[in-house]
């Protein structure tokens, strides 16, 4: 958890010396369920114990005065400014303000200072933490806490879409708002139904290994894969006109096999991965209920293989880290996030942890001349008021 005193001291220094209320929203990990959101499938995220902390105090004006502690940058804008600030970090706050106003919250001017400790470049969604923190705070300060948690998550998603140019799904904001300590959440991306599952892996640790690479690929690899999935759905829908198909979530293995010759090897492999991932998420849910973390790990390895070989969103560095996990007896390891760089997420037994981390640091650095970053994951609570 971040240092409240640090945020408070910066708030006092940069404004009028008076204190306000302090709020916190976390980043997130996703244990399993990758590239499934736009296919109507399941994701399995959890909130973490790092995130964004902000202090806010109404200032009696029509102006919002923001200080970004980590960047030592200050931006001001009017509550009803039709275009908003240009500074990228300030657009998240501006967007949240506008989306909350759309929901009928009478946002007034306020002063705020904020800081974050979500590791950058790790795919843990610092932007969602920022959006969720301010949505929760504005609901508390100006909305009488009348806005539902789901609507707060949707405010963050709309902020990305409408003010920041990112057409994201709902998982990141959902996890930040709804997280609970010691629990992961299975979210149905089609219906938005969700369920909590216990995650207290005694004798194991959850660890991210950041490869510290991000490959810039030509073309649109994500759009290409989405198009492949949609092409398979179109072919299945044409073959079964009496049934309704929107995404691969609606399709069965038998239906996929029925169109294999028509869709081509590449599209077939993409769809094969997605259907397999749907099954793996459900298997992990059962395994967690029974406390079977070895089965959880097996599913994580299968997901990595699918992402690497069938969906083809891995890269040499991530495959190398995954192999090191296997070589060191790590229970489970896979790519976390969109791929082409970023992190692996690893379920590691306590007795192999030190050797695994030492081996990763030594061999990855020797091969790629780049030091990987190790991030120990603690599953924490979602958006909340601190004081």
Short mmCIF file of C-alpha atoms in Angstrom, two decimals:
data_model
loop_
_atom_site.label_atom_id
_atom_site.label_comp_id
_atom_site.label_asym_id
_atom_site.label_seq_id
_atom_site.Cartn_x
_atom_site.Cartn_y
_atom_site.Cartn_z
CA UNK A 1 0.00 0.00 0.00
CA UNK A 2 1.25 3.48 -0.84
CA UNK A 3 2.34 6.04 1.73
CA UNK A 4 -0.65 8.19 2.66
CA UNK A 5 1.62 10.78 4.25
CA UNK A 6 3.50 11.30 0.99
CA UNK A 7 0.30 12.06 -0.93
CA UNK A 8 -1.03 14.27 1.86
CA UNK A 9 2.19 16.29 2.18
CA UNK A 10 2.20 17.02 -1.58
CA UNK A 11 -1.49 17.96 -1.47
CA UNK A 12 -0.92 20.39 1.40
CA UNK A 13 2.15 21.90 -0.25
CA UNK A 14 0.58 22.53 -3.65
CA UNK A 15 -2.78 23.83 -2.51
CA UNK A 16 -4.12 25.84 0.42
CA UNK A 17 -2.67 23.85 3.31
CA UNK A 18 -5.95 22.14 4.16
CA UNK A 19 -6.54 18.41 3.84
CA UNK A 20 -9.27 16.55 1.99
CA UNK A 21 -10.36 12.94 1.55
CA UNK A 22 -7.98 10.23 0.33
CA UNK A 23 -9.08 7.47 -2.07
CA UNK A 24 -7.35 4.44 -3.57
CA UNK A 25 -7.98 2.15 -6.56
CA UNK A 26 -5.78 -0.79 -7.55
CA UNK A 27 -4.23 -2.14 -10.70
CA UNK A 28 -4.95 -5.73 -11.70
CA UNK A 29 -3.63 -9.06 -12.91
CA UNK A 30 -5.46 -11.61 -15.03
CA UNK A 31 -4.78 -15.21 -14.03
CA UNK A 32 -6.24 -16.78 -17.16
CA UNK A 33 -8.64 -15.85 -19.98
CA UNK A 34 -6.63 -13.92 -22.59
CA UNK A 35 -7.98 -12.55 -25.89
CA UNK A 36 -11.40 -13.80 -24.82
CA UNK A 37 -13.15 -10.53 -24.02
CA UNK A 38 -13.98 -9.58 -27.60
CA UNK A 39 -15.03 -13.18 -28.22
CA UNK A 40 -17.72 -13.00 -25.54
CA UNK A 41 -15.82 -15.34 -23.24
CA UNK A 42 -14.56 -15.25 -19.68
CA UNK A 43 -11.72 -13.40 -17.99
CA UNK A 44 -10.36 -14.13 -14.53
CA UNK A 45 -8.81 -10.99 -13.01
CA UNK A 46 -8.00 -9.87 -9.51
CA UNK A 47 -7.12 -6.50 -7.99
CA UNK A 48 -3.60 -6.05 -6.60
CA UNK A 49 -2.18 -4.10 -3.68
CA UNK A 50 -0.59 -1.42 -5.86
CA UNK A 51 -2.57 1.31 -7.58
CA UNK A 52 -3.40 5.03 -7.56
CA UNK A 53 -3.99 7.13 -4.46
CA UNK A 54 -5.55 10.59 -4.68
CA UNK A 55 -6.49 13.29 -2.21
CA UNK A 56 -9.42 15.53 -3.17
CA UNK A 57 -11.07 18.56 -1.61
CA UNK A 58 -13.87 20.74 -3.09
CA UNK A 59 -12.56 24.27 -3.67
CA UNK A 60 -15.80 26.23 -4.11
CA UNK A 61 -14.88 27.15 -7.69
CA UNK A 62 -15.78 25.87 -11.15
CA UNK A 63 -12.16 24.85 -11.67
CA UNK A 64 -10.46 21.51 -11.18
CA UNK A 65 -6.85 21.88 -10.08
CA UNK A 66 -4.74 18.73 -10.47
CA UNK A 67 -1.20 17.95 -9.37
CA UNK A 68 0.46 14.74 -10.63
CA UNK A 69 2.97 13.98 -7.86
CA UNK A 70 5.06 11.44 -9.78
CA UNK A 71 5.42 13.71 -12.82
CA UNK A 72 5.63 16.96 -10.86
CA UNK A 73 3.13 18.45 -13.26
CA UNK A 74 0.10 20.67 -12.63
CA UNK A 75 -2.97 21.13 -14.85
CA UNK A 76 -6.18 23.13 -14.36
CA UNK A 77 -9.43 23.03 -16.32
CA UNK A 78 -13.05 24.14 -15.91
CA UNK A 79 -15.64 21.57 -14.91
CA UNK A 80 -17.68 22.40 -18.03
CA UNK A 81 -14.74 22.89 -20.41
CA UNK A 82 -16.04 21.55 -23.76
CA UNK A 83 -12.69 20.19 -24.95
CA UNK A 84 -10.59 19.63 -21.85
CA UNK A 85 -6.81 19.67 -21.29
CA UNK A 86 -4.32 18.30 -23.80
CA UNK A 87 -1.98 16.77 -21.24
CA UNK A 88 -2.44 13.01 -21.52
CA UNK A 89 -2.67 12.16 -17.80
CA UNK A 90 -5.12 15.02 -17.16
CA UNK A 91 -7.47 13.75 -19.86
CA UNK A 92 -8.26 10.71 -17.72
CA UNK A 93 -9.46 12.95 -14.88
CA UNK A 94 -11.30 15.26 -17.28
CA UNK A 95 -13.00 12.28 -18.94
CA UNK A 96 -14.14 10.84 -15.61
CA UNK A 97 -15.57 14.23 -14.64
CA UNK A 98 -17.55 14.47 -17.87
CA UNK A 99 -18.82 10.88 -17.70
CA UNK A 100 -19.93 11.33 -14.08
CA UNK A 101 -21.78 14.50 -15.07
CA UNK A 102 -23.58 12.51 -17.79
CA UNK A 103 -24.84 10.24 -15.01
CA UNK A 104 -26.31 13.23 -13.20
CA UNK A 105 -23.56 13.83 -10.64
CA UNK A 106 -23.21 17.58 -10.05
CA UNK A 107 -19.42 17.73 -10.03
CA UNK A 108 -18.03 20.98 -8.65
CA UNK A 109 -14.50 22.32 -8.67
CA UNK A 110 -11.92 20.52 -6.55
CA UNK A 111 -8.22 20.34 -5.81
CA UNK A 112 -6.43 17.03 -6.14
CA UNK A 113 -2.98 15.50 -5.90
CA UNK A 114 -2.38 11.88 -6.86
CA UNK A 115 0.38 9.29 -7.09
CA UNK A 116 0.66 5.73 -8.34
CA UNK A 117 2.82 2.68 -7.69
CA UNK A 118 1.55 0.30 -10.39
CA UNK A 119 4.68 -0.97 -12.18
CA UNK A 120 4.76 0.70 -15.58
CA UNK A 121 4.94 -1.49 -18.67
CA UNK A 122 3.76 -4.56 -16.77
CA UNK A 123 0.23 -4.63 -18.17
CA UNK A 124 -1.35 -4.07 -14.74
CA UNK A 125 -3.61 -1.23 -15.89
CA UNK A 126 -2.47 1.94 -14.19
CA UNK A 127 -4.90 3.94 -16.34
CA UNK A 128 -7.89 1.94 -15.08
CA UNK A 129 -6.68 2.47 -11.52
CA UNK A 130 -6.57 6.23 -12.14
CA UNK A 131 -10.04 6.31 -13.69
CA UNK A 132 -11.58 4.13 -10.99
CA UNK A 133 -10.00 6.17 -8.21
CA UNK A 134 -11.50 9.43 -9.45
CA UNK A 135 -14.87 7.89 -10.36
CA UNK A 136 -15.15 6.47 -6.84
CA UNK A 137 -14.03 9.78 -5.28
CA UNK A 138 -16.46 11.93 -7.27
CA UNK A 139 -19.31 9.57 -6.43
CA UNK A 140 -18.46 9.98 -2.75
CA UNK A 141 -17.86 13.75 -2.80
CA UNK A 142 -20.62 14.91 -5.15
CA UNK A 143 -22.87 11.94 -5.91
CA UNK A 144 -23.98 10.79 -2.46
CA UNK A 145 -22.62 7.37 -3.49
CA UNK A 146 -25.70 6.84 -5.66
CA UNK A 147 -23.78 5.60 -8.69
CA UNK A 148 -23.44 1.80 -8.75
CA UNK A 149 -20.10 0.01 -8.87
CA UNK A 150 -20.87 -1.24 -12.38
CA UNK A 151 -21.55 2.29 -13.57
CA UNK A 152 -18.27 3.47 -12.01
CA UNK A 153 -16.43 0.79 -14.00
CA UNK A 154 -18.29 1.83 -17.16
CA UNK A 155 -17.31 5.47 -16.51
CA UNK A 156 -13.66 4.39 -16.70
CA UNK A 157 -14.23 2.45 -19.90
CA UNK A 158 -16.10 5.39 -21.48
CA UNK A 159 -13.24 7.69 -20.48
CA UNK A 160 -10.80 5.49 -22.43
CA UNK A 161 -13.12 5.38 -25.45
CA UNK A 162 -14.23 9.01 -25.57
CA UNK A 163 -11.26 11.02 -24.28
CA UNK A 164 -8.12 8.87 -24.55
CA UNK A 165 -8.58 7.07 -27.88
CA UNK A 166 -8.40 3.51 -26.49
CA UNK A 167 -11.20 1.12 -27.46
CA UNK A 168 -10.70 -1.14 -24.41
CA UNK A 169 -12.90 -3.81 -22.91
CA UNK A 170 -14.34 -3.65 -19.40
CA UNK A 171 -12.03 -6.07 -17.55
CA UNK A 172 -9.49 -3.57 -16.20
CA UNK A 173 -11.97 -1.13 -14.72
CA UNK A 174 -14.17 -3.99 -13.45
CA UNK A 175 -11.26 -5.53 -11.55
CA UNK A 176 -10.18 -2.19 -10.11
CA UNK A 177 -13.65 -1.38 -8.76
CA UNK A 178 -14.86 -4.83 -7.69
CA UNK A 179 -11.65 -6.43 -6.38
CA UNK A 180 -11.60 -8.22 -3.02
CA UNK A 181 -8.60 -9.28 -0.98
CA UNK A 182 -7.82 -12.98 -1.39
CA UNK A 183 -10.28 -13.46 -4.25
CA UNK A 184 -10.19 -13.59 -8.03
CA UNK A 185 -13.24 -12.92 -10.19
CA UNK A 186 -14.65 -14.76 -13.15
CA UNK A 187 -16.30 -12.19 -15.38
CA UNK A 188 -18.58 -13.24 -18.21
CA UNK A 189 -17.81 -10.66 -20.90
CA UNK A 190 -21.09 -11.39 -22.68
CA UNK A 191 -23.56 -11.06 -19.81
CA UNK A 192 -21.36 -9.13 -17.28
CA UNK A 193 -22.27 -11.68 -14.64
CA UNK A 194 -19.39 -12.34 -12.26
CA UNK A 195 -18.47 -14.57 -9.36
CA UNK A 196 -15.74 -14.47 -6.72
CA UNK A 197 -13.38 -17.41 -6.22
CA UNK A 198 -10.96 -17.89 -3.31
CA UNK A 199 -7.29 -17.31 -4.06
CA UNK A 200 -5.13 -18.01 -1.04
CA UNK A 201 -2.46 -20.30 -2.46
CA UNK A 202 -0.61 -21.37 0.69
CA UNK A 203 2.82 -22.62 -0.29
CA UNK A 204 2.74 -20.78 -3.61
CA UNK A 205 3.48 -17.26 -4.81
CA UNK A 206 2.07 -15.38 -7.78
CA UNK A 207 4.90 -13.57 -9.57
CA UNK A 208 5.11 -11.42 -12.68
CA UNK A 209 8.32 -11.44 -14.70
CA UNK A 210 8.49 -8.35 -16.89
CA UNK A 211 10.51 -9.01 -20.03
CA UNK A 212 10.98 -5.25 -20.44
CA UNK A 213 10.39 -5.55 -24.18
CA UNK A 214 7.51 -4.50 -26.38
CA UNK A 215 7.75 -5.38 -30.04
CA UNK A 216 6.26 -2.93 -32.50
CA UNK A 217 4.74 -5.04 -35.25
CA UNK A 218 3.74 -3.93 -38.70
CA UNK A 219 0.08 -4.15 -39.56
CA UNK A 220 -2.66 -4.62 -37.01
CA UNK A 221 -2.01 -7.93 -35.21
CA UNK A 222 -4.90 -7.55 -32.78
CA UNK A 223 -7.38 -6.58 -35.47
CA UNK A 224 -6.15 -9.45 -37.63
CA UNK A 225 -6.88 -11.95 -34.89
CA UNK A 226 -10.24 -10.45 -34.16
CA UNK A 227 -11.08 -10.65 -37.86
CA UNK A 228 -10.06 -14.31 -37.90
CA UNK A 229 -12.44 -15.08 -35.04
CA UNK A 230 -15.28 -13.17 -36.67
CA UNK A 231 -14.69 -14.96 -39.97
CA UNK A 232 -15.07 -18.34 -38.27
CA UNK A 233 -18.30 -17.18 -36.61
CA UNK A 234 -19.68 -16.07 -40.00
CA UNK A 235 -18.96 -19.47 -41.53
CA UNK A 236 -20.53 -21.31 -38.60
CA UNK A 237 -23.59 -19.05 -38.72
CA UNK A 238 -24.01 -19.76 -42.44
CA UNK A 239 -23.79 -23.51 -41.84
CA UNK A 240 -26.28 -23.43 -38.95
CA UNK A 241 -28.87 -20.80 -40.02
CA UNK A 242 -31.40 -21.93 -37.43
CA UNK A 243 -29.10 -20.91 -34.55
CA UNK A 244 -27.93 -17.51 -33.30
CA UNK A 245 -24.20 -16.70 -33.24
CA UNK A 246 -22.63 -13.42 -32.17
CA UNK A 247 -19.12 -14.46 -31.09
CA UNK A 248 -17.07 -17.62 -30.73
CA UNK A 249 -18.56 -17.94 -27.25
CA UNK A 250 -21.73 -19.18 -28.95
CA UNK A 251 -19.91 -21.87 -30.95
CA UNK A 252 -19.10 -25.50 -30.08
CA UNK A 253 -16.06 -27.63 -30.90
CA UNK A 254 -18.18 -29.70 -33.27
CA UNK A 255 -19.30 -26.60 -35.16
CA UNK A 256 -15.72 -25.40 -35.46
CA UNK A 257 -14.66 -28.75 -36.90
CA UNK A 258 -17.53 -28.56 -39.39
CA UNK A 259 -16.07 -25.40 -40.98
CA UNK A 260 -12.38 -26.26 -40.63
CA UNK A 261 -11.86 -26.82 -44.36
CA UNK A 262 -13.66 -23.61 -45.28
CA UNK A 263 -11.96 -21.11 -42.96
CA UNK A 264 -8.33 -22.10 -43.53
CA UNK A 265 -5.61 -23.21 -41.12
CA UNK A 266 -4.82 -19.80 -39.61
CA UNK A 267 -8.38 -18.83 -38.73
CA UNK A 268 -9.05 -22.35 -37.48
CA UNK A 269 -6.06 -22.17 -35.11
CA UNK A 270 -7.19 -18.79 -33.77
CA UNK A 271 -10.67 -20.12 -33.04
CA UNK A 272 -9.26 -23.34 -31.58
CA UNK A 273 -7.31 -21.30 -29.05
CA UNK A 274 -10.36 -19.22 -28.04
CA UNK A 275 -12.61 -22.24 -27.48
CA UNK A 276 -9.85 -23.93 -25.52
CA UNK A 277 -9.36 -20.86 -23.36
CA UNK A 278 -13.06 -20.76 -22.51
CA UNK A 279 -12.80 -24.34 -21.26
CA UNK A 280 -9.58 -23.61 -19.35
CA UNK A 281 -11.10 -20.71 -17.42
CA UNK A 282 -13.96 -22.92 -16.26
CA UNK A 283 -11.48 -25.64 -15.29
CA UNK A 284 -9.51 -23.14 -13.21
CA UNK A 285 -12.69 -22.04 -11.43
CA UNK A 286 -13.34 -25.63 -10.34
CA UNK A 287 -9.70 -26.12 -9.41
CA UNK A 288 -9.62 -23.03 -7.18
CA UNK A 289 -12.80 -24.11 -5.44
CA UNK A 290 -11.04 -27.41 -4.59
CA UNK A 291 -7.70 -25.76 -3.79
CA UNK A 292 -6.02 -27.65 -6.65
CA UNK A 293 -3.28 -25.20 -7.64
CA UNK A 294 -1.37 -27.84 -9.62
CA UNK A 295 -4.31 -28.03 -12.06
CA UNK A 296 -4.42 -24.23 -12.18
CA UNK A 297 -0.75 -24.27 -13.19
CA UNK A 298 -1.33 -26.90 -15.86
CA UNK A 299 -4.03 -24.73 -17.43
CA UNK A 300 -1.68 -21.71 -17.37
CA UNK A 301 0.94 -23.64 -19.36
CA UNK A 302 -1.70 -24.79 -21.85
CA UNK A 303 -2.80 -21.16 -22.27
CA UNK A 304 0.77 -20.09 -23.00
CA UNK A 305 1.15 -22.83 -25.60
CA UNK A 306 -2.10 -21.75 -27.24
CA UNK A 307 -1.15 -18.07 -27.24
CA UNK A 308 2.30 -18.89 -28.63
CA UNK A 309 1.51 -21.55 -31.25
CA UNK A 310 -2.15 -21.06 -32.23
CA UNK A 311 -2.90 -17.40 -31.56
CA UNK A 312 0.70 -16.40 -32.27
CA UNK A 313 0.93 -13.40 -29.96
CA UNK A 314 4.07 -14.44 -28.09
CA UNK A 315 7.66 -13.48 -28.86
CA UNK A 316 11.08 -15.04 -28.36
CA UNK A 317 11.64 -13.39 -24.98
CA UNK A 318 8.30 -14.49 -23.50
CA UNK A 319 8.77 -18.06 -24.73
CA UNK A 320 12.25 -18.06 -23.18
CA UNK A 321 10.85 -16.94 -19.81
CA UNK A 322 8.13 -19.59 -20.03
CA UNK A 323 10.73 -22.28 -20.71
CA UNK A 324 12.81 -21.12 -17.74
CA UNK A 325 9.69 -21.54 -15.60
CA UNK A 326 9.28 -25.12 -16.83
CA UNK A 327 12.98 -25.86 -16.29
CA UNK A 328 12.74 -24.65 -12.69
CA UNK A 329 9.64 -26.64 -11.77
CA UNK A 330 7.34 -23.62 -11.64
CA UNK A 331 3.74 -24.80 -11.25
CA UNK A 332 2.27 -22.56 -13.96
CA UNK A 333 3.42 -19.81 -16.33
CA UNK A 334 1.94 -17.93 -19.27
CA UNK A 335 1.89 -14.66 -21.15
CA UNK A 336 -0.25 -12.05 -19.39
CA UNK A 337 -1.87 -9.44 -21.60
CA UNK A 338 -2.05 -8.85 -25.31
CA UNK A 339 1.36 -10.34 -26.06
CA UNK A 340 4.36 -9.41 -28.22
CA UNK A 341 6.16 -8.38 -25.00
CA UNK A 342 5.32 -7.47 -21.44
CA UNK A 343 5.05 -10.05 -18.64
CA UNK A 344 4.68 -13.67 -17.87
CA UNK A 345 2.51 -14.50 -14.85
CA UNK A 346 3.87 -17.38 -12.79
CA UNK A 347 2.45 -19.59 -10.03
CA UNK A 348 5.56 -20.59 -8.08
CA UNK A 349 6.01 -22.98 -5.17
CA UNK A 350 7.81 -21.39 -2.22
CA UNK A 351 10.62 -23.96 -2.32
CA UNK A 352 11.57 -23.18 -5.95
CA UNK A 353 10.99 -19.41 -5.80
CA UNK A 354 14.56 -18.28 -5.01
CA UNK A 355 16.17 -20.57 -7.57
CA UNK A 356 13.66 -19.58 -10.25
CA UNK A 357 14.16 -15.85 -9.71
CA UNK A 358 17.96 -16.19 -9.66
CA UNK A 359 17.91 -18.31 -12.82
CA UNK A 360 15.63 -15.85 -14.62
CA UNK A 361 17.82 -12.88 -13.73
CA UNK A 362 21.03 -14.63 -14.74
CA UNK A 363 19.97 -16.37 -17.95
CA UNK A 364 17.56 -13.74 -19.32
CA UNK A 365 20.08 -10.95 -18.77
CA UNK A 366 22.87 -13.01 -20.36
CA UNK A 367 20.78 -13.83 -23.44
CA UNK A 368 19.07 -10.49 -24.05
CA UNK A 369 21.36 -8.01 -22.26
CA UNK A 370 18.31 -6.74 -20.39
CA UNK A 371 17.44 -7.15 -16.70
CA UNK A 372 13.94 -8.56 -16.17
CA UNK A 373 11.77 -7.00 -13.46
CA UNK A 374 10.29 -9.25 -10.79
CA UNK A 375 6.90 -8.23 -9.35
CA UNK A 376 5.45 -10.21 -6.45
CA UNK A 377 1.66 -10.10 -6.66
CA UNK A 378 -0.63 -9.60 -3.65
CA UNK A 379 -4.38 -9.80 -4.35
CA UNK A 380 -6.06 -6.81 -2.68
CA UNK A 381 -9.30 -4.87 -2.36
CA UNK A 382 -10.90 -2.66 -4.99
CA UNK A 383 -11.70 1.07 -5.03
CA UNK A 384 -12.19 2.56 -1.59
CA UNK A 385 -12.02 5.63 0.64
CA UNK A 386 -8.96 5.60 2.89
CA UNK A 387 -9.75 8.55 5.11
#
